[in-house]
Amino acid sequence: MVAAPPTIANGSVVAHPAGAAIIAAIKAAGVREIVGLPDIVTSDGLLWPMSRDPDFRLTRICKEDEGVSICAAMSYNGTRALLMMQQTGLMDSLNAIRAIGVDYELPVVMMVGLQGKEPHLLPEASAAYGVRIVRPVLDAMQVRHSLIEEPSDVGHIEAAIVAAYDNARPHVFLIGRPPEGS
């Protein structure tokens, strides 16, 4: 496993969130099903370690919107699932998220790598248009979301997943820096 390279911003090293800490928070929230496809931002620190972890079952998909349906269907029998993808797949899945997560009020929890986001900028300040529009689009859809970019951001993952399932609403974790592998 390759550790994320250190990021330098304004002359200082910027810490990346630890993949192991994110995985521990996901487990603590009762998630055992991982649905997803590879994403350059999250694969090394999250997806590959989870694919080897016997506590998880990985379902590989071809299209992100089918992952929305799979995760929502699992919620009917009390199974907690996490959908992993990149922001381009999130944008491609907006109608499924709107219908299944928002209109039908089903808990679809997603971790979305922000491919192309500069590590020292907030998503809204990114030069990448596809990164800049993610949070405003989620806000317009009234989909709860949070940014995971620093080690301290990991502390709210468990509570956000539990709240998504308790309230039957989607939640999107936006991964702004590649998590460090272990």
mmCIF file of C-alpha atoms in Angstrom, residues 76-155:
data_model
loop_
_atom_site.group_PDB
_atom_site.id
_atom_site.type_symbol
_atom_site.label_atom_id
_atom_site.label_comp_id
_atom_site.label_asym_id
_atom_site.label_seq_id
_atom_site.Cartn_x
_atom_site.Cartn_y
_atom_site.Cartn_z
ATOM 1 C CA TYR A 76 -34.780 -2.484 3.475
ATOM 2 C CA ASN A 77 -33.412 -5.408 5.460
ATOM 3 C CA GLY A 78 -31.381 -3.288 7.868
ATOM 4 C CA THR A 79 -28.076 -3.727 6.040
ATOM 5 C CA ARG A 80 -25.839 -0.674 6.121
ATOM 6 C CA ALA A 81 -23.872 -0.058 2.948
ATOM 7 C CA LEU A 82 -21.404 2.527 1.693
ATOM 8 C CA LEU A 83 -21.157 3.568 -1.960
ATOM 9 C CA MET A 84 -17.700 4.655 -3.110
ATOM 10 C CA MET A 85 -17.099 6.660 -6.280
ATOM 11 C CA GLN A 86 -15.588 9.790 -7.794
ATOM 12 C CA GLN A 87 -17.410 13.117 -8.227
ATOM 13 C CA THR A 88 -17.984 12.462 -11.930
ATOM 14 C CA GLY A 89 -19.988 9.374 -10.949
ATOM 15 C CA LEU A 90 -21.854 11.389 -8.325
ATOM 16 C CA MET A 91 -22.874 13.919 -10.965
ATOM 17 C CA ASP A 92 -23.912 11.078 -13.267
ATOM 18 C CA SER A 93 -26.064 9.605 -10.458
ATOM 19 C CA LEU A 94 -27.946 12.734 -9.399
ATOM 20 C CA ASN A 95 -31.317 11.586 -10.707
ATOM 21 C CA ALA A 96 -31.042 8.255 -8.896
ATOM 22 C CA ILE A 97 -30.003 10.055 -5.697
ATOM 23 C CA ARG A 98 -32.907 12.470 -6.090
ATOM 24 C CA ALA A 99 -35.494 9.756 -6.673
ATOM 25 C CA ILE A 100 -34.221 7.056 -4.336
ATOM 26 C CA GLY A 101 -32.512 9.021 -1.578
ATOM 27 C CA VAL A 102 -34.536 12.235 -1.457
ATOM 28 C CA ASP A 103 -38.014 11.447 -2.835
ATOM 29 C CA TYR A 104 -38.264 7.891 -1.453
ATOM 30 C CA GLU A 105 -36.294 8.869 1.678
ATOM 31 C CA LEU A 106 -33.826 5.996 1.686
ATOM 32 C CA PRO A 107 -30.426 6.131 3.373
ATOM 33 C CA VAL A 108 -27.741 6.069 0.707
ATOM 34 C CA VAL A 109 -24.322 6.874 2.186
ATOM 35 C CA MET A 110 -21.577 7.775 -0.261
ATOM 36 C CA MET A 111 -17.846 8.503 -0.114
ATOM 37 C CA VAL A 112 -16.881 10.553 -3.122
ATOM 38 C CA GLY A 113 -13.312 11.283 -4.155
ATOM 39 C CA LEU A 114 -12.856 14.805 -5.473
ATOM 40 C CA GLN A 115 -10.608 14.017 -8.437
ATOM 41 C CA GLY A 116 -8.601 17.089 -9.479
ATOM 42 C CA LYS A 117 -9.165 19.120 -6.287
ATOM 43 C CA GLU A 118 -6.126 21.008 -5.140
ATOM 44 C CA PRO A 119 -5.266 19.841 -1.581
ATOM 45 C CA HIS A 120 -4.820 23.360 -0.218
ATOM 46 C CA LEU A 121 -8.142 24.755 -1.531
ATOM 47 C CA LEU A 122 -11.758 24.278 -0.567
ATOM 48 C CA PRO A 123 -13.786 22.572 -3.294
ATOM 49 C CA GLU A 124 -15.533 25.841 -4.236
ATOM 50 C CA ALA A 125 -12.149 27.460 -4.960
ATOM 51 C CA SER A 126 -10.852 24.636 -7.157
ATOM 52 C CA ALA A 127 -9.818 25.343 -10.720
ATOM 53 C CA ALA A 128 -11.643 22.127 -11.661
ATOM 54 C CA TYR A 129 -15.234 22.999 -12.596
ATOM 55 C CA GLY A 130 -16.454 19.476 -11.764
ATOM 56 C CA VAL A 131 -15.101 19.872 -8.221
ATOM 57 C CA ARG A 132 -16.348 23.454 -7.753
ATOM 58 C CA ILE A 133 -19.991 22.592 -8.403
ATOM 59 C CA VAL A 134 -20.343 19.525 -6.180
ATOM 60 C CA ARG A 135 -21.319 21.182 -2.889
ATOM 61 C CA PRO A 136 -23.652 23.786 -4.466
ATOM 62 C CA VAL A 137 -25.451 20.993 -6.360
ATOM 63 C CA LEU A 138 -25.807 18.900 -3.186
ATOM 64 C CA ASP A 139 -27.035 21.997 -1.314
ATOM 65 C CA ALA A 140 -29.642 22.669 -4.025
ATOM 66 C CA MET A 141 -30.815 19.056 -3.697
ATOM 67 C CA GLN A 142 -30.860 19.343 0.104
ATOM 68 C CA VAL A 143 -28.522 16.353 0.404
ATOM 69 C CA ARG A 144 -26.417 16.399 3.553
ATOM 70 C CA HIS A 145 -22.689 16.308 2.930
ATOM 71 C CA SER A 146 -19.415 16.792 4.717
ATOM 72 C CA LEU A 147 -15.825 17.299 3.654
ATOM 73 C CA ILE A 148 -13.166 14.813 4.767
ATOM 74 C CA GLU A 149 -9.844 16.478 4.212
ATOM 75 C CA GLU A 150 -7.903 16.530 7.462
ATOM 76 C CA PRO A 151 -7.394 13.980 10.227
ATOM 77 C CA SER A 152 -9.821 15.879 12.479
ATOM 78 C CA ASP A 153 -12.634 15.508 9.901
ATOM 79 C CA VAL A 154 -12.778 11.745 10.473
ATOM 80 C CA GLY A 155 -14.366 12.177 13.923
#
